[in-house]
PDB file of C-alpha atoms in Angstrom:
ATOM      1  CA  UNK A   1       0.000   0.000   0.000  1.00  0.00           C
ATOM      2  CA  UNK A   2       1.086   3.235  -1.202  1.00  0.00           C
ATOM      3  CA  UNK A   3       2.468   5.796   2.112  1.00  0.00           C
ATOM      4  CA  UNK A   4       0.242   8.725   2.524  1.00  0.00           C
ATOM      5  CA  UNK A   5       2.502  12.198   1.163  1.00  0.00           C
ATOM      6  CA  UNK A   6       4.212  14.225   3.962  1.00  0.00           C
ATOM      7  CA  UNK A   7       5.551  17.567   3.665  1.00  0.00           C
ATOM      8  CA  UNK A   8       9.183  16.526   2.628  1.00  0.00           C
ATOM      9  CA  UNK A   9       7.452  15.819  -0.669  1.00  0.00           C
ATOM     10  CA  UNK A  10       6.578  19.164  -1.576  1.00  0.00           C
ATOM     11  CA  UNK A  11       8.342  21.821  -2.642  1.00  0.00           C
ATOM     12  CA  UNK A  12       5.423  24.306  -0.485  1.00  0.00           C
ATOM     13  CA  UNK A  13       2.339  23.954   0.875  1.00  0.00           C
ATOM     14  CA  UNK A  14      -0.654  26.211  -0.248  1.00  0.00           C
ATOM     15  CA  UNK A  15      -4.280  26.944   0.858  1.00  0.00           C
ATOM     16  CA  UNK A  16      -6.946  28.423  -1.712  1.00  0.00           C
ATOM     17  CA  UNK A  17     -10.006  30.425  -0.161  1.00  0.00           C
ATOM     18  CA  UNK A  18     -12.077  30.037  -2.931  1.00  0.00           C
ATOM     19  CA  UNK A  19     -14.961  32.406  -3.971  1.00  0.00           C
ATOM     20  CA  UNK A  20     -17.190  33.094  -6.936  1.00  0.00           C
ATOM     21  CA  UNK A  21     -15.394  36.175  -8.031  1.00  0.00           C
ATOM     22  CA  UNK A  22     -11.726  35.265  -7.154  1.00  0.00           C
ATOM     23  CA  UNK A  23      -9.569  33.181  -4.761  1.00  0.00           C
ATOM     24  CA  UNK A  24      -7.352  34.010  -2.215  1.00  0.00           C
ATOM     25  CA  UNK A  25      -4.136  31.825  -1.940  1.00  0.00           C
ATOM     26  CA  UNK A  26      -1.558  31.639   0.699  1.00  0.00           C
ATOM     27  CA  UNK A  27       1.490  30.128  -0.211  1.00  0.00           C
ATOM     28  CA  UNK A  28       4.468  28.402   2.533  1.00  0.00           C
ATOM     29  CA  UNK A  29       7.621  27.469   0.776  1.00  0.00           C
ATOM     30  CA  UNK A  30       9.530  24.812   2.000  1.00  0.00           C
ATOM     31  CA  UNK A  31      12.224  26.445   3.427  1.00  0.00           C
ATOM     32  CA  UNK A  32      10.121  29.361   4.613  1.00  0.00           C
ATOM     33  CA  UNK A  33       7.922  29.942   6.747  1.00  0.00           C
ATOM     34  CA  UNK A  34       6.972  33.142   6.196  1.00  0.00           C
ATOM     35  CA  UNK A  35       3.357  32.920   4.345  1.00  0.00           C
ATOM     36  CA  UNK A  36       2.975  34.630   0.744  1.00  0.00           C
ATOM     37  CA  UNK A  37      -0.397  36.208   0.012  1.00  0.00           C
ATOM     38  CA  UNK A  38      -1.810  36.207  -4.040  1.00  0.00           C
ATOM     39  CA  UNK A  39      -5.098  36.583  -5.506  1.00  0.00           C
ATOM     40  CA  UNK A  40      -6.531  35.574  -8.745  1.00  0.00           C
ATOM     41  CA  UNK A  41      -9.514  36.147 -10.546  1.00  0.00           C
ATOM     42  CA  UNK A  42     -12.264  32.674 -10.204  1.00  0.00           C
ATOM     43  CA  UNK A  43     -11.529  31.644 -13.668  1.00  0.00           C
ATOM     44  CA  UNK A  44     -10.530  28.549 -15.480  1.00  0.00           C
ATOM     45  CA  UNK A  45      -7.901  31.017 -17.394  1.00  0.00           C
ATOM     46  CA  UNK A  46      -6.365  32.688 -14.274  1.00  0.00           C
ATOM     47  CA  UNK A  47      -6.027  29.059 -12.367  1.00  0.00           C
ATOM     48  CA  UNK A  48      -4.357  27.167 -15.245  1.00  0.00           C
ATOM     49  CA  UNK A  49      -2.204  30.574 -15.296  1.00  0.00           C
ATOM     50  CA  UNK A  50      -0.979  30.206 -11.325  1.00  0.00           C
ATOM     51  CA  UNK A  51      -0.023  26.694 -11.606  1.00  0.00           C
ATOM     52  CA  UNK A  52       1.907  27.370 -14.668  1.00  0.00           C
ATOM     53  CA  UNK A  53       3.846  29.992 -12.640  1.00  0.00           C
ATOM     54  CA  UNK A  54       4.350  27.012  -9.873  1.00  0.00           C
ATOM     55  CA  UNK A  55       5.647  24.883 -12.027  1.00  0.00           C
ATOM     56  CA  UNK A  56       7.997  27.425 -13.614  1.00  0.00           C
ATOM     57  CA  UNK A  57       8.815  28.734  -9.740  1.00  0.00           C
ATOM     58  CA  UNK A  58       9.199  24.973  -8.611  1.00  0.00           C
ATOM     59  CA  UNK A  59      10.588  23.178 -11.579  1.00  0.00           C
ATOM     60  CA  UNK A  60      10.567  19.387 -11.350  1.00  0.00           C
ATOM     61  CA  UNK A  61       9.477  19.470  -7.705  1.00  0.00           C
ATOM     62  CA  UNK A  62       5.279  18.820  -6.737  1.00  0.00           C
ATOM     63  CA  UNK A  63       3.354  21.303  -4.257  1.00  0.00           C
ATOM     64  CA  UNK A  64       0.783  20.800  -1.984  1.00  0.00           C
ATOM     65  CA  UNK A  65      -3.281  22.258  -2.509  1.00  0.00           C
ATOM     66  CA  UNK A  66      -5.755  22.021   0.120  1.00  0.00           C
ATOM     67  CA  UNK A  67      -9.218  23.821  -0.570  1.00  0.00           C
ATOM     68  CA  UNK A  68     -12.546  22.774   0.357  1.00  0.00           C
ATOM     69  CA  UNK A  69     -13.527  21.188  -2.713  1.00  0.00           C
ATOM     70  CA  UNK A  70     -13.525  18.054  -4.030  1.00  0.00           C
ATOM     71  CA  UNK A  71     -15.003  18.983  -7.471  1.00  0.00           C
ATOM     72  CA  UNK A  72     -16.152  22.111  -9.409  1.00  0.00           C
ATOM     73  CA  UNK A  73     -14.232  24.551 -12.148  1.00  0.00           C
ATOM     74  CA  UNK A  74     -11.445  25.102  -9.582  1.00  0.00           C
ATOM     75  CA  UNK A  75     -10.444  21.556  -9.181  1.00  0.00           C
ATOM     76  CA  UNK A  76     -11.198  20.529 -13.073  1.00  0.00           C
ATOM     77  CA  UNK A  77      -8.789  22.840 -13.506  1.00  0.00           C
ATOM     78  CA  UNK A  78      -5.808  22.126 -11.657  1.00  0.00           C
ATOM     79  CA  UNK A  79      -6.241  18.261 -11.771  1.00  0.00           C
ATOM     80  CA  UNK A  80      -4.582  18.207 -15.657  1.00  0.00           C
ATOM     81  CA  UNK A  81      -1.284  19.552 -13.737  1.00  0.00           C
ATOM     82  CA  UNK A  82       1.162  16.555 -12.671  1.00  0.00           C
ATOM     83  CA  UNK A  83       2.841  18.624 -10.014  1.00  0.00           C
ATOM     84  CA  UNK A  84      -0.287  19.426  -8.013  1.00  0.00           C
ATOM     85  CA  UNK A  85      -1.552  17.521  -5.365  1.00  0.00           C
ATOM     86  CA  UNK A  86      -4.439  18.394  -4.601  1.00  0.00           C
ATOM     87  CA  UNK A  87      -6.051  17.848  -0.687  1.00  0.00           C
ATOM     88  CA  UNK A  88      -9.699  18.012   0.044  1.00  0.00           C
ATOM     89  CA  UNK A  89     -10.749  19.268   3.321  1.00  0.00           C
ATOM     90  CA  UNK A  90     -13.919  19.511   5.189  1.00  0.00           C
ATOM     91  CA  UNK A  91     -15.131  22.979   5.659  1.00  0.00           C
ATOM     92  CA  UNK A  92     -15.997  22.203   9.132  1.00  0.00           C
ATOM     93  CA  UNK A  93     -12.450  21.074   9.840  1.00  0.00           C
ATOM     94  CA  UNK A  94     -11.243  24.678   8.558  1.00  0.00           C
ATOM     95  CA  UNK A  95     -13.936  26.111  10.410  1.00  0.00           C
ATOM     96  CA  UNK A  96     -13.356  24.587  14.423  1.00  0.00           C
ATOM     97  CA  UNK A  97      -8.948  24.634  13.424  1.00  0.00           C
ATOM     98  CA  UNK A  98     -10.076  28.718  12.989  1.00  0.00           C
ATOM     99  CA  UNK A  99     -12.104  28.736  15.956  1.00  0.00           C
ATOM    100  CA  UNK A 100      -8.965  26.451  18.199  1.00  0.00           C
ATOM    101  CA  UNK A 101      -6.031  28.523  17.616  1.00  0.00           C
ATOM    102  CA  UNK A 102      -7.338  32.302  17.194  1.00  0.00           C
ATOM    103  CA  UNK A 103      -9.040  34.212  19.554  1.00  0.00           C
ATOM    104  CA  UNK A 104     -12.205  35.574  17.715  1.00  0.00           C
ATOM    105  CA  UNK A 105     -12.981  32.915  16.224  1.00  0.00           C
ATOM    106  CA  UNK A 106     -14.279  35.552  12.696  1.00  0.00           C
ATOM    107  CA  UNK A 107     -13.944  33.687   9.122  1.00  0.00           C
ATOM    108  CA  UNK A 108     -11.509  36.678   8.096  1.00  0.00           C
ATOM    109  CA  UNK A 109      -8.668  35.972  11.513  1.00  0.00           C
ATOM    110  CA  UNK A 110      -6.648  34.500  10.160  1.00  0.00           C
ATOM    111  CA  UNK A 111      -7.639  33.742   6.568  1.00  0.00           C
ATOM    112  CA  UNK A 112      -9.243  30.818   5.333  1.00  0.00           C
ATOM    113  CA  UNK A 113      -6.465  29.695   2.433  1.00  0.00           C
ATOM    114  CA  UNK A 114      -3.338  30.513   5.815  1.00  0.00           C
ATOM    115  CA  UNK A 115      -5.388  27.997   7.884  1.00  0.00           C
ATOM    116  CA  UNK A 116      -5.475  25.066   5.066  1.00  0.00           C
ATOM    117  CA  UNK A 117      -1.660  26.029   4.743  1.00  0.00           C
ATOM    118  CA  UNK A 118      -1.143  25.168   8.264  1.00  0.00           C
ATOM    119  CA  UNK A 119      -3.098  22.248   8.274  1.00  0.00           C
ATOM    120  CA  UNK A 120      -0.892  21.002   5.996  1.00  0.00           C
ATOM    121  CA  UNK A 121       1.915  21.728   7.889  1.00  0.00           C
ATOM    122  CA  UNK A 122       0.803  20.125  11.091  1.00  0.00           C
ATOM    123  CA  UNK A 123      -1.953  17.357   9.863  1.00  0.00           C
ATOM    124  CA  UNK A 124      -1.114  16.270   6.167  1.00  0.00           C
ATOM    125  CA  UNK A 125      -0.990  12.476   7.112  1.00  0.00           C
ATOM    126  CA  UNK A 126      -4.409  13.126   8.284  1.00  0.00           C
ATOM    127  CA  UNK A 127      -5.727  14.066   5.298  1.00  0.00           C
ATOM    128  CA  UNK A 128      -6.126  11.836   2.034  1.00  0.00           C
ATOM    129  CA  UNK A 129      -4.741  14.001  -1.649  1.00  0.00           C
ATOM    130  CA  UNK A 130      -7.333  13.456  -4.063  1.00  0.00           C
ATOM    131  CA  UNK A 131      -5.502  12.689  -7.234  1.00  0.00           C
ATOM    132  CA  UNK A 132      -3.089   9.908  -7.854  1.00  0.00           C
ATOM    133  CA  UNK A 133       0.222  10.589  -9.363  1.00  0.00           C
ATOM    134  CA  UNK A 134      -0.018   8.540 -12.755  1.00  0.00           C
ATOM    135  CA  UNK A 135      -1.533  10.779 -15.119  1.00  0.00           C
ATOM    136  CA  UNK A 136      -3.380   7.884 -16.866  1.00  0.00           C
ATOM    137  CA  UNK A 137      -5.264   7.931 -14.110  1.00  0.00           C
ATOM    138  CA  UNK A 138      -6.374  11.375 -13.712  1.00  0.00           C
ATOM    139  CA  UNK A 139      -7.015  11.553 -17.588  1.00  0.00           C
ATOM    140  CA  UNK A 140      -9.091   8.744 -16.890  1.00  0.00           C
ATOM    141  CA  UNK A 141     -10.871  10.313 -13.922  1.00  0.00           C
ATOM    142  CA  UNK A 142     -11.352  13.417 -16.144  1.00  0.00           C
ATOM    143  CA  UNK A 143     -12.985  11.634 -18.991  1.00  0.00           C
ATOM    144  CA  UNK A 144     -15.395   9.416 -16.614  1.00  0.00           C
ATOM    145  CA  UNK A 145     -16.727  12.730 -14.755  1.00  0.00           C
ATOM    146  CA  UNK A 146     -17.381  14.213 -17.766  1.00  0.00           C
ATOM    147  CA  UNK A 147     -19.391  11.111 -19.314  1.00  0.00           C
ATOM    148  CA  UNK A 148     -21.097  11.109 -16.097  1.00  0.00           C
ATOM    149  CA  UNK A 149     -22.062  14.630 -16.614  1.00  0.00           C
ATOM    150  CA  UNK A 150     -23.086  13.756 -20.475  1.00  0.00           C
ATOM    151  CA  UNK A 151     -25.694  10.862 -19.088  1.00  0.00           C
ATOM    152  CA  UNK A 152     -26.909  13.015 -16.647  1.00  0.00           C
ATOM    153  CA  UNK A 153     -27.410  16.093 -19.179  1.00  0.00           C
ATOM    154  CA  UNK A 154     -29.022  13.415 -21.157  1.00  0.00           C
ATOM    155  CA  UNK A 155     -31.282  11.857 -18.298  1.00  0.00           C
ATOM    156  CA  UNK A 156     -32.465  15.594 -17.248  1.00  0.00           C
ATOM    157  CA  UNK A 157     -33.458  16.434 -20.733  1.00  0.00           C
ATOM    158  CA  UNK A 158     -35.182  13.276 -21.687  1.00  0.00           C
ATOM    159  CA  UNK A 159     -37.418  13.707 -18.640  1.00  0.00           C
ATOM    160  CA  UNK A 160     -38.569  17.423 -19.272  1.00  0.00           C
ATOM    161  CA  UNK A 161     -39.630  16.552 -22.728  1.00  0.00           C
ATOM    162  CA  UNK A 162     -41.145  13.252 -21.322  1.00  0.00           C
ATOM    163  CA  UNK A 163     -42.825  15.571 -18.486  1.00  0.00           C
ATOM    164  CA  UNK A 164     -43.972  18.076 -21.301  1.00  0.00           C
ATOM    165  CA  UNK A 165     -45.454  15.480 -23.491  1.00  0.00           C
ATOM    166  CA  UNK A 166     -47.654  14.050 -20.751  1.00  0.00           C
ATOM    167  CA  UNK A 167     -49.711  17.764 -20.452  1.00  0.00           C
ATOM    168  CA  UNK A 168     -50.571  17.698 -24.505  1.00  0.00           C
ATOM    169  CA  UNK A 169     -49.409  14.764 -26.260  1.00  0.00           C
ATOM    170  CA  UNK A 170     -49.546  11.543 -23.687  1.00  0.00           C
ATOM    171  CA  UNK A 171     -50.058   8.660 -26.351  1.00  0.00           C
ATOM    172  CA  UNK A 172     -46.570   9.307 -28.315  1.00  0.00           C
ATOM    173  CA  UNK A 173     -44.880   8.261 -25.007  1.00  0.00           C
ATOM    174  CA  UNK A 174     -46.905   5.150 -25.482  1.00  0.00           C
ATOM    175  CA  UNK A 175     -45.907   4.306 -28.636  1.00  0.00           C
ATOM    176  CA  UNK A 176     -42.059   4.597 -27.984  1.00  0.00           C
ATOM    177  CA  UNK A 177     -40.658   2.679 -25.026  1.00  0.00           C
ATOM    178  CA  UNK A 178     -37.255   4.475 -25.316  1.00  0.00           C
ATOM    179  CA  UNK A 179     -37.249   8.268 -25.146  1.00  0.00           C
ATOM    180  CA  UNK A 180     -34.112   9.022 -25.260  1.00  0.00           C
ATOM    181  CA  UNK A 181     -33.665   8.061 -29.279  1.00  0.00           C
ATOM    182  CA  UNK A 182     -33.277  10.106 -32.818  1.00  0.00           C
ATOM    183  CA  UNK A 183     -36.272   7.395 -34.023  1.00  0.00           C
ATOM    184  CA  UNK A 184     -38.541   9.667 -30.908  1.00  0.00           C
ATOM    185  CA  UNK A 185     -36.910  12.699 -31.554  1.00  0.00           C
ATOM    186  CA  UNK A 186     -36.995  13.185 -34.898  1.00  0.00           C
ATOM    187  CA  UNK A 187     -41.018  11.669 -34.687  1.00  0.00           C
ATOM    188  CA  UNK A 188     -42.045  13.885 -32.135  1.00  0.00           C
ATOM    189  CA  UNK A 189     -40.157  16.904 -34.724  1.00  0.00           C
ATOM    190  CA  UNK A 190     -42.055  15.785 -37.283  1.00  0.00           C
ATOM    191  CA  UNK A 191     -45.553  14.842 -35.870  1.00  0.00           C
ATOM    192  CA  UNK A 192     -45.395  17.211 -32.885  1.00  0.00           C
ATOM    193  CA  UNK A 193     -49.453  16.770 -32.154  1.00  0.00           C
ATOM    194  CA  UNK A 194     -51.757  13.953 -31.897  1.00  0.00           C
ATOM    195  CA  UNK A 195     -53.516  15.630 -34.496  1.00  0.00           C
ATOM    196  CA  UNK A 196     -50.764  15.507 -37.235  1.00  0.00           C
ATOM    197  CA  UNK A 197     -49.707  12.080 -36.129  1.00  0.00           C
ATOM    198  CA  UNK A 198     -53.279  11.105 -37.537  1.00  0.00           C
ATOM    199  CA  UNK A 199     -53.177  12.554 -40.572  1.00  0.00           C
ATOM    200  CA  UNK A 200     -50.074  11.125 -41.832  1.00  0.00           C
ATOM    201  CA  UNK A 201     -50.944   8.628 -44.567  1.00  0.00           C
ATOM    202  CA  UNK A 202     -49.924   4.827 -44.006  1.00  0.00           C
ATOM    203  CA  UNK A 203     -46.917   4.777 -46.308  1.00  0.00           C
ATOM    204  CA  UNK A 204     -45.488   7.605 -44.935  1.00  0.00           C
ATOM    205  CA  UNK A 205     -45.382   6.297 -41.708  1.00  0.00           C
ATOM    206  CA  UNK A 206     -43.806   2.996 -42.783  1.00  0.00           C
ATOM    207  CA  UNK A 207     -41.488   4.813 -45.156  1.00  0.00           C
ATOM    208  CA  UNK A 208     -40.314   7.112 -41.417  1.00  0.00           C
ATOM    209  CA  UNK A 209     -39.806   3.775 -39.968  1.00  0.00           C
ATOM    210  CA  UNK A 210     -38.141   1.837 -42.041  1.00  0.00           C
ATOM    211  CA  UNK A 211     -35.213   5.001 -42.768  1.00  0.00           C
ATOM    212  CA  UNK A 212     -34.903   4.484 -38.895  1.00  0.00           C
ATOM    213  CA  UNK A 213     -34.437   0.795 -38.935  1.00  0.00           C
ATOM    214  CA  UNK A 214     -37.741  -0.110 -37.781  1.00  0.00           C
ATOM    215  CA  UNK A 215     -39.500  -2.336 -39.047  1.00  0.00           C
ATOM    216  CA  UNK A 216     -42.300  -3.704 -36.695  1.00  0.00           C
ATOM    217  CA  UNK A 217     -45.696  -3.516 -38.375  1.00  0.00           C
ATOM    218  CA  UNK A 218     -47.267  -3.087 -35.158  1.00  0.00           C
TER     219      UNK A 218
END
C-alpha cells in the first residue's frame, strides 16, 4: 500500500479560499515559513495561469493544494497539472482549526487559504490528496466525470420533454418505449401533435420507420 505524502514531498504547501469572483491563496515554501499572500480572478484562465507559474517557480518538484472542494471549475482545472496535489478538506475542519487557535474565532482571523496552509503543515498524514500521481489515471478520472455529466445532461433532458409530453401529447410516449432516441426525436419533430400524427398517410409512416431501422408492423 502506497504511504500517505508528507511535507518533505513538496516543494510548499498552499491553501486556496475560494470564492465566486476570485480566490485568495496563501502560499508556505519549503524552506520558509513566512506565508505569501496572491489573488486571482475565479476563472478557469487565471487558475491554469498560477499553476503554470508554480511549475515554472518549482521546476521538477510537486506542491501541496488544500481547498474545500472536491469537485467544481477550480479543481477541473488544476487536476490536468502533474505537479499538483491536490487535498480536500472539510469545511468544518477549517472552520473549528479557525475557531482552536485564534481568539475571535471571525472567518476573516486568520484567513481561510493561511489555515489550510497550516493544516498542511501540522496534519497532512491526516488528510487523504485526491488525485493519484499517474496521469493515466487522472485523464481517466477526467474523462469518466465528464461522461457522467453527459448521461446526466441526457437523463435531465429526456425527462422534461417526457414531463412536457404528458400535459398535450400523452399517447406518443406510449408508442415509444425508449425516449431518449433520434427514431422519438426526430417523430415527435415531425408529428409534434396527436392531431398531425393522424393525418399522416400509411406509407409515410412505414417509409419514417423503415429510414430508422424499424420495421415492426405493429
Amino acid at each position: 500500500m502506497k504511504a500517505r505524502p508528507s511535507q518533505s514531498d513538496f516543494a510548499a504547501l498552499i491553501g486556496i479560499d475560494w470564492a465566486d469572483k476570485k480566490h485568495d491563496i496563501c502560499e508556505i515554501a519549503a524552506n520558509s515559513d513566512t506565508p505569501l499572500y496572491k489573488v486571482i480572478k475565479a476563472s478557469p484562465k487565471s487558475v491554469i495561469e498560477w499553476a503554470q507559474e508554480l511549475r515554472a517557480k518549482y521546476p521538477g518538484e510537486k506542491v501541496a493544494v488544500a481547498c474545500e472542494l472536491k469537485k467544481g471549475p477550480l479543481v477541473y482545472a488544476l487536476e490536468k497539472f502533474e505537479h499538483i496535489v491536490l487535498f480536500p478538506l472539510n469545511p468544518s475542519t477549517v472552520a473549528n482549526y479557525r475557531k482552536t487557535f485564534t481568539f475571535s474565532g471571525a472567518k476573516g482571523d486568520p484567513s481561510d487559504a493561511l489555515v489550510q496552509a497550516e493544516l498542511l503543515q501540522s496534519h497532512m498524514d491526516k488528510f487523504k490528496p485526491l488525485f493519484a500521481d499517474e496521469p493515466q489515471v487522472r485523464a481517466l478520472g477526467q474523462l469518466t466525470e465528464y461522461r457522467r455529466s453527459i448521461v446526466q445532461t441526457k437523463v435531465d433532458f429526456s425527462n422534461k420533454i417526457t414531463s412536457t409530453l404528458k400535459n398535450y401529447y400523452p399517447q406518443v410516449l406510449e408508442w415509444f418505449q425508449d425516449k431518449d432516441t433520434v427514431i422519438f426525436c426526430d417523430f415527435i419533430s415531425r408529428w409534434p401533435s396527436l392531431q398531425s400524427a393522424k393525418k399522416a398517410r400509411k406509407t409515410t409512416l412505414q417509409k419514417f420507420f423503415n429510414e430508422h431501422n424499424s420495421r415492426y408492423p405493429d
